[in-house]
mmCIF file of C-alpha atoms in Angstrom:
data_model
loop_
_atom_site.group_PDB
_atom_site.id
_atom_site.type_symbol
_atom_site.label_atom_id
_atom_site.label_comp_id
_atom_site.label_asym_id
_atom_site.label_seq_id
_atom_site.Cartn_x
_atom_site.Cartn_y
_atom_site.Cartn_z
ATOM 1 C CA GLY W 84 114.655 174.133 100.071
ATOM 2 C CA MET W 85 114.833 170.787 98.282
ATOM 3 C CA GLN W 86 118.448 169.838 98.821
ATOM 4 C CA SER W 87 119.806 166.663 97.251
ATOM 5 C CA HIS W 88 120.476 164.766 100.470
ATOM 6 C CA LEU W 89 117.009 165.645 101.793
ATOM 7 C CA GLN W 90 115.461 164.429 98.545
ATOM 8 C CA ALA W 91 117.366 161.163 98.922
ATOM 9 C CA LEU W 92 116.054 160.752 102.472
ATOM 10 C CA LEU W 93 112.496 161.473 101.402
ATOM 11 C CA SER W 94 112.786 159.017 98.519
ATOM 12 C CA LEU W 95 113.870 156.358 100.996
ATOM 13 C CA TYR W 96 110.815 157.095 103.144
ATOM 14 C CA LYS W 97 108.618 156.991 100.068
ATOM 15 C CA LEU W 98 110.029 153.600 99.116
ATOM 16 C CA PHE W 99 108.973 151.972 102.404
ATOM 17 C CA CYS W 100 106.042 154.194 103.436
ATOM 18 C CA PRO W 101 104.662 155.853 100.294
ATOM 19 C CA GLU W 102 101.569 157.116 102.107
ATOM 20 C CA GLN W 103 103.758 159.293 104.340
ATOM 21 C CA VAL W 104 105.358 161.276 101.475
ATOM 22 C CA THR W 105 102.861 163.193 99.368
ATOM 23 C CA ILE W 106 105.186 165.509 97.451
ATOM 24 C CA THR W 107 106.546 164.724 93.997
ATOM 25 C CA LEU W 108 110.221 163.757 93.871
ATOM 26 C CA PRO W 109 112.480 163.763 90.798
ATOM 27 C CA GLY W 110 112.927 160.399 89.131
ATOM 28 C CA LYS W 111 116.727 160.498 88.868
ATOM 29 C CA MET W 112 118.727 161.307 91.970
ATOM 30 C CA LYS W 113 122.136 160.492 93.306
ATOM 31 C CA THR W 114 122.159 157.369 95.489
ATOM 32 C CA TYR W 115 122.966 158.289 99.073
ATOM 33 C CA PHE W 116 121.955 155.016 100.745
ATOM 34 C CA LYS W 117 123.253 151.599 99.806
ATOM 35 C CA ASN W 118 120.781 148.834 99.192
ATOM 36 C CA SER W 119 120.732 146.809 102.410
ATOM 37 C CA GLU W 120 119.319 143.774 100.619
ATOM 38 C CA ALA W 121 122.217 143.461 98.162
ATOM 39 C CA PRO W 122 124.346 141.106 100.330
ATOM 40 C CA TRP W 123 121.346 138.850 100.954
ATOM 41 C CA LYS W 124 120.509 138.695 97.257
ATOM 42 C CA ALA W 125 124.110 137.878 96.412
ATOM 43 C CA ALA W 126 124.240 135.164 99.081
ATOM 44 C CA ILE W 127 120.980 133.597 97.837
ATOM 45 C CA THR W 128 122.259 133.649 94.260
ATOM 46 C CA ALA W 129 125.487 131.982 95.352
ATOM 47 C CA VAL W 130 123.592 129.184 97.130
ATOM 48 C CA ARG W 131 121.387 128.614 94.082
ATOM 49 C CA GLN W 132 124.351 128.428 91.748
ATOM 50 C CA ARG W 133 126.223 126.101 94.092
ATOM 51 C CA ASN W 134 123.237 123.758 94.322
ATOM 52 C CA GLN W 135 122.790 123.810 90.555
ATOM 53 C CA ALA W 136 126.483 123.022 89.978
ATOM 54 C CA ILE W 137 127.025 126.256 88.040
ATOM 55 C CA SER W 138 130.141 128.379 88.331
ATOM 56 C CA PRO W 139 129.992 130.185 91.690
ATOM 57 C CA LEU W 140 129.233 133.825 92.050
ATOM 58 C CA SER W 141 132.173 136.110 91.569
ATOM 59 C CA GLN W 142 130.952 138.758 93.976
ATOM 60 C CA ALA W 143 132.075 138.151 97.558
ATOM 61 C CA VAL W 144 129.623 138.471 100.392
ATOM 62 C CA PHE W 145 130.896 139.047 103.883
ATOM 63 C CA LEU W 146 129.118 140.152 107.024
ATOM 64 C CA GLY W 147 126.597 142.360 105.291
ATOM 65 C CA THR W 148 129.033 144.262 103.058
ATOM 66 C CA SER W 149 128.425 144.236 99.329
ATOM 67 C CA LYS W 150 132.044 144.988 98.404
ATOM 68 C CA PRO W 151 134.303 143.202 100.907
ATOM 69 C CA GLN W 152 138.059 143.591 100.895
ATOM 70 C CA SER W 153 139.207 139.985 100.765
ATOM 71 C CA ARG W 154 142.843 139.149 101.286
ATOM 72 C CA LYS W 155 144.598 138.031 98.124
ATOM 73 C CA ARG W 156 146.743 134.950 98.520
ATOM 74 C CA LYS W 157 149.721 133.825 96.569
ATOM 75 C CA TRP W 158 149.304 130.583 94.657
ATOM 76 C CA ASN W 159 151.179 128.582 97.297
ATOM 77 C CA ALA W 160 150.014 130.472 100.388
ATOM 78 C CA GLN W 161 148.225 128.681 103.218
ATOM 79 C CA LEU W 162 146.315 129.623 106.334
ATOM 80 C CA VAL W 163 149.095 128.973 108.832
ATOM 81 C CA ILE W 164 149.167 129.903 112.502
ATOM 82 C CA PRO W 165 152.537 131.621 113.062
ATOM 83 C CA ALA W 166 155.256 130.071 115.182
ATOM 84 C CA SER W 167 156.246 131.664 118.468
ATOM 85 C CA SER W 168 158.858 134.373 118.113
ATOM 86 C CA THR W 169 159.831 137.394 120.164
ATOM 87 C CA ASN W 170 159.571 141.009 119.144
ATOM 88 C CA THR W 171 163.311 141.300 118.453
ATOM 89 C CA ASN W 172 164.400 141.464 114.849
ATOM 90 C CA ASN W 173 167.498 139.270 114.935
ATOM 91 C CA LEU W 174 166.643 135.875 116.423
ATOM 92 C CA GLU W 175 170.057 134.385 115.656
ATOM 93 C CA GLU W 176 171.666 137.071 117.751
ATOM 94 C CA ASP W 177 169.204 136.294 120.539
ATOM 95 C CA ARG W 178 170.154 132.625 120.497
ATOM 96 C CA GLU W 179 173.839 133.501 120.767
ATOM 97 C CA LYS W 180 173.085 135.657 123.780
ATOM 98 C CA SER W 181 170.686 133.185 125.378
ATOM 99 C CA HIS W 182 173.031 132.518 128.306
ATOM 100 C CA VAL W 183 172.742 136.202 129.222
ATOM 101 C CA TYR W 184 168.946 135.937 129.321
ATOM 102 C CA LEU W 185 169.082 132.801 131.431
ATOM 103 C CA CYS W 186 171.393 134.320 134.023
ATOM 104 C CA SER W 187 170.005 137.839 134.134
ATOM 105 C CA THR W 188 167.037 138.647 136.346
ATOM 106 C CA ASN W 189 166.197 141.840 134.479
ATOM 107 C CA GLY W 190 166.259 140.628 130.856
ATOM 108 C CA SER W 191 163.282 139.064 129.126
ATOM 109 C CA PHE W 192 163.158 135.329 128.517
ATOM 110 C CA PRO W 193 162.774 134.465 124.785
ATOM 111 C CA VAL W 194 159.657 132.409 124.077
ATOM 112 C CA GLU W 195 161.584 130.248 121.578
ATOM 113 C CA GLN W 196 163.405 128.691 124.521
ATOM 114 C CA LEU W 197 160.274 128.038 126.552
ATOM 115 C CA GLN W 198 159.913 124.256 126.440
ATOM 116 C CA THR W 199 158.770 123.011 129.844
ATOM 117 C CA PHE W 200 156.369 124.025 132.589
ATOM 118 C CA PRO W 201 159.191 124.469 135.184
ATOM 119 C CA GLN W 202 160.775 126.960 132.781
ATOM 120 C CA LEU W 203 157.502 128.855 132.709
ATOM 121 C CA LEU W 204 157.362 128.971 136.519
ATOM 122 C CA GLN W 205 160.957 130.140 136.828
ATOM 123 C CA ASN W 206 160.661 132.871 134.193
ATOM 124 C CA VAL W 207 157.019 133.906 134.549
ATOM 125 C CA HIS W 208 158.016 137.492 135.386
ATOM 126 C CA ARG W 209 160.507 137.755 132.510
ATOM 127 C CA LEU W 210 158.433 136.391 129.638
ATOM 128 C CA GLU W 211 157.300 138.536 126.752
ATOM 129 C CA PHE W 212 154.421 137.556 124.491
ATOM 130 C CA PRO W 213 155.394 136.815 120.882
ATOM 131 C CA SER W 214 155.147 139.446 118.183
ATOM 132 C CA GLN W 215 152.482 137.349 116.415
ATOM 133 C CA MET W 216 149.758 136.610 118.957
ATOM 134 C CA GLY W 217 148.299 133.832 116.825
ATOM 135 C CA SER W 218 151.130 131.549 117.898
ATOM 136 C CA VAL W 219 149.663 131.515 121.420
ATOM 137 C CA LEU W 220 146.777 129.303 120.240
ATOM 138 C CA THR W 221 149.026 126.294 119.630
ATOM 139 C CA ASN W 222 151.326 126.752 122.624
ATOM 140 C CA PRO W 223 149.939 125.361 125.916
ATOM 141 C CA LEU W 224 152.654 127.076 127.964
ATOM 142 C CA LEU W 225 151.764 130.486 126.554
ATOM 143 C CA LEU W 226 148.075 129.746 127.151
ATOM 144 C CA HIS W 227 148.975 129.051 130.790
ATOM 145 C CA TYR W 228 150.799 132.369 130.807
ATOM 146 C CA MET W 229 147.704 134.112 129.411
ATOM 147 C CA ASN W 230 145.724 132.799 132.364
ATOM 148 C CA CYS W 231 148.316 134.122 134.793
ATOM 149 C CA VAL W 232 148.806 137.561 133.264
ATOM 150 C CA LYS W 233 145.476 139.377 133.080
ATOM 151 C CA ASP W 234 146.613 142.098 130.700
ATOM 152 C CA GLU W 235 143.910 143.717 128.582
ATOM 153 C CA SER W 236 146.362 144.532 125.777
ATOM 154 C CA ILE W 237 147.100 140.823 125.309
ATOM 155 C CA TYR W 238 143.447 140.005 124.704
ATOM 156 C CA LEU W 239 143.061 143.024 122.429
ATOM 157 C CA ARG W 240 145.979 141.914 120.271
ATOM 158 C CA LEU W 241 144.507 138.420 119.991
ATOM 159 C CA TYR W 242 141.032 139.879 119.368
ATOM 160 C CA TYR W 243 142.126 141.989 116.392
ATOM 161 C CA TRP W 244 144.238 139.228 114.863
ATOM 162 C CA MET W 245 141.633 136.501 115.254
ATOM 163 C CA GLY W 246 138.796 138.741 114.105
ATOM 164 C CA GLN W 247 140.662 139.577 110.907
ATOM 165 C CA ILE W 248 141.432 135.923 110.153
ATOM 166 C CA LEU W 249 137.843 134.815 110.774
ATOM 167 C CA GLN W 250 136.547 137.631 108.597
ATOM 168 C CA GLU W 251 138.790 136.867 105.638
ATOM 169 C CA GLU W 252 138.638 133.070 105.720
ATOM 170 C CA CYS W 253 134.949 132.380 106.423
ATOM 171 C CA THR W 254 134.016 129.932 103.680
ATOM 172 C CA TRP W 255 130.268 130.670 103.549
ATOM 173 C CA CYS W 256 130.611 134.467 103.626
ATOM 174 C CA VAL W 257 133.333 134.712 100.980
ATOM 175 C CA VAL W 258 131.993 133.006 97.883
ATOM 176 C CA ASP W 259 134.242 130.584 95.999
ATOM 177 C CA ASN W 260 136.733 130.183 98.856
ATOM 178 C CA PRO W 261 138.884 127.116 98.053
ATOM 179 C CA TYR W 262 140.388 126.860 101.533
ATOM 180 C CA GLU W 263 137.556 125.192 103.465
ATOM 181 C CA GLU W 264 139.737 122.468 105.018
ATOM 182 C CA GLU W 265 142.230 125.046 106.255
ATOM 183 C CA PHE W 266 139.414 127.094 107.764
ATOM 184 C CA LYS W 267 138.045 123.990 109.496
ATOM 185 C CA SER W 268 141.465 123.281 110.963
ATOM 186 C CA PHE W 269 141.741 126.867 112.185
ATOM 187 C CA LEU W 270 138.317 126.735 113.862
ATOM 188 C CA GLU W 271 139.311 123.471 115.544
ATOM 189 C CA THR W 272 142.493 125.109 116.864
ATOM 190 C CA VAL W 273 140.492 128.029 118.246
ATOM 191 C CA TYR W 274 138.050 125.616 119.916
ATOM 192 C CA LYS W 275 140.886 123.659 121.575
ATOM 193 C CA ALA W 276 142.360 126.899 122.903
ATOM 194 C CA GLU W 277 138.959 127.876 124.331
ATOM 195 C CA CYS W 278 138.657 124.494 126.037
ATOM 196 C CA PHE W 279 142.137 124.961 127.492
ATOM 197 C CA LEU W 280 141.345 128.439 128.812
ATOM 198 C CA GLN W 281 137.800 127.419 129.817
ATOM 199 C CA GLU W 282 136.405 130.578 128.234
ATOM 200 C CA GLY W 283 135.428 131.795 124.787
ATOM 201 C CA PHE W 284 137.213 134.439 122.763
ATOM 202 C CA SER W 285 135.336 137.699 122.215
ATOM 203 C CA ALA W 286 136.402 137.798 118.544
ATOM 204 C CA CYS W 287 134.937 134.334 118.059
ATOM 205 C CA GLU W 288 131.681 135.339 119.750
ATOM 206 C CA GLU W 289 131.379 138.398 117.507
ATOM 207 C CA PHE W 290 132.127 136.292 114.436
ATOM 208 C CA LEU W 291 129.406 133.775 115.313
ATOM 209 C CA TYR W 292 126.779 136.429 115.971
ATOM 210 C CA LYS W 293 127.466 138.062 112.598
ATOM 211 C CA THR W 294 127.724 134.922 110.474
ATOM 212 C CA LEU W 295 125.104 132.568 111.939
ATOM 213 C CA PRO W 296 122.280 134.328 110.012
ATOM 214 C CA LEU W 297 124.209 133.584 106.786
ATOM 215 C CA TRP W 298 125.243 130.042 107.739
ATOM 216 C CA ASP W 299 123.688 127.150 105.790
ATOM 217 C CA GLY W 300 124.029 124.676 108.697
ATOM 218 C CA PHE W 301 126.263 122.401 106.655
ATOM 219 C CA CYS W 302 129.640 124.079 106.091
ATOM 220 C CA CYS W 303 132.030 123.447 109.031
ATOM 221 C CA ARG W 304 129.041 122.201 111.047
ATOM 222 C CA SER W 305 130.822 120.421 113.897
ATOM 223 C CA GLU W 306 133.419 123.183 114.293
ATOM 224 C CA ILE W 307 130.828 125.973 114.377
ATOM 225 C CA LEU W 308 128.600 124.189 116.880
ATOM 226 C CA ARG W 309 131.592 123.549 119.132
ATOM 227 C CA LEU W 310 132.442 127.239 119.104
ATOM 228 C CA VAL W 311 128.818 128.079 119.922
ATOM 229 C CA SER W 312 129.161 126.068 123.141
ATOM 230 C CA TRP W 313 131.710 128.610 124.439
ATOM 231 C CA ILE W 314 129.695 131.790 123.877
ATOM 232 C CA PRO W 315 129.809 133.729 127.183
ATOM 233 C CA LEU W 316 126.686 134.360 129.189
ATOM 234 C CA SER W 317 124.917 137.627 128.324
ATOM 235 C CA SER W 318 121.413 139.087 128.358
ATOM 236 C CA PHE W 319 118.556 136.910 127.134
ATOM 237 C CA SER W 320 117.541 139.406 124.453
ATOM 238 C CA ASP W 321 121.010 139.281 122.892
ATOM 239 C CA ILE W 322 121.208 135.494 123.082
ATOM 240 C CA LYS W 323 117.744 135.132 121.559
ATOM 241 C CA SER W 324 118.264 137.480 118.611
ATOM 242 C CA TYR W 325 121.882 136.611 117.806
ATOM 243 C CA LEU W 326 121.978 132.910 118.658
ATOM 244 C CA TYR W 327 118.623 131.215 119.131
ATOM 245 C CA ASP W 328 116.749 132.809 116.234
ATOM 246 C CA PRO W 329 119.329 131.924 113.525
ATOM 247 C CA LEU W 330 119.678 128.387 114.901
ATOM 248 C CA ALA W 331 115.890 127.982 115.127
ATOM 249 C CA GLN W 332 115.487 128.717 111.408
ATOM 250 C CA LEU W 333 117.949 125.953 110.594
ATOM 251 C CA PHE W 334 116.608 123.648 113.312
ATOM 252 C CA PHE W 335 113.078 123.434 111.932
ATOM 253 C CA THR W 336 114.205 122.836 108.351
ATOM 254 C CA SER W 337 117.076 120.385 108.889
ATOM 255 C CA SER W 338 117.582 116.688 109.509
ATOM 256 C CA ILE W 339 117.234 114.814 112.786
ATOM 257 C CA TYR W 340 121.027 114.633 113.028
ATOM 258 C CA PHE W 341 121.336 118.416 112.886
ATOM 259 C CA LYS W 342 118.567 118.836 115.467
ATOM 260 C CA CYS W 343 120.361 116.479 117.854
ATOM 261 C CA SER W 344 123.648 118.282 117.232
ATOM 262 C CA VAL W 345 122.071 121.647 118.115
ATOM 263 C CA LEU W 346 120.505 120.250 121.284
ATOM 264 C CA GLU W 347 123.836 118.740 122.329
ATOM 265 C CA THR W 348 125.545 122.081 121.669
ATOM 266 C CA LEU W 349 123.024 124.003 123.779
ATOM 267 C CA LYS W 350 123.436 121.435 126.544
ATOM 268 C CA GLN W 351 127.201 121.932 126.476
ATOM 269 C CA LEU W 352 126.702 125.714 126.394
ATOM 270 C CA LEU W 353 124.585 125.514 129.549
ATOM 271 C CA GLN W 354 127.210 123.350 131.275
ATOM 272 C CA ASN W 355 129.940 125.843 130.422
ATOM 273 C CA TRP W 356 127.820 128.705 131.745
ATOM 274 C CA LEU W 357 127.187 126.828 135.004
ATOM 275 C CA ASN W 358 130.862 125.966 135.437
ATOM 276 C CA CYS W 359 131.960 129.562 134.827
ATOM 277 C CA ASN W 360 129.290 130.855 137.204
ATOM 278 C CA VAL W 361 130.340 128.439 139.951
ATOM 279 C CA ILE W 362 133.974 129.508 139.594
ATOM 280 C CA GLN W 363 133.000 133.173 139.751
ATOM 281 C CA VAL W 364 130.782 132.679 142.812
ATOM 282 C CA ASP W 365 133.538 130.695 144.580
ATOM 283 C CA SER W 366 136.120 133.391 143.904
ATOM 284 C CA GLU W 367 133.788 136.140 145.189
ATOM 285 C CA PHE W 368 132.980 134.085 148.272
ATOM 286 C CA SER W 369 136.636 133.421 149.069
ATOM 287 C CA SER W 370 137.543 137.082 148.584
#
């Protein structure tokens, strides 16, 4: 029989291929499928209003969702990368007992006391990653430690944290975001960490693939193109659809400066791929 969800499916078919549905459907039905074009329409409206110097659109647009859950900030809140701290609750008590940590071979070494590279070498088996993984990005010693300890849970923790921050702070996906300079600074910090590790973050790669089709080529231009240069090597079909096609649309409609910037980015991307491939081949050969 004509059930409501089947009628909704048939109405969707009739909308795109009316010649395929010959039966008569009721005019008023419950909406079962969201309009996939709504985020695009909202994004286009926001760009028009921004260019016409009219008050920006109130509806947020993020990664193809029409009703995003954007984090609400306090009036004095800032996008701050957390400082390194251990998982213990009472840090003052830890500092008082620091001599026990330093002398014991079984206890963990608190990251607050990690100041020099020799300390890292001496306590590499007793270190514990901080409770807030974002602090790793600004700590070269902990980045060294990440390279030494190939623990999947570490990268997962950083992936979820970084993905959430990128999602909530993206200035061209969340309309009327007043924190563009903070977001630029955060992207620069992520890029420096990638250069240090000589590899891109998976959360950053996912963020770029989702947001490049919505990017105007102007907002955070240098930071975004730098992050593009660290996208890991994958299949050509994925690279073409997620990277080349969005950049090509901007490339053919932008200035000479932008074209040169894109070419320089792709050149750097190729160099990073070659360097990573050489390292991988050398390691396989030696093993």
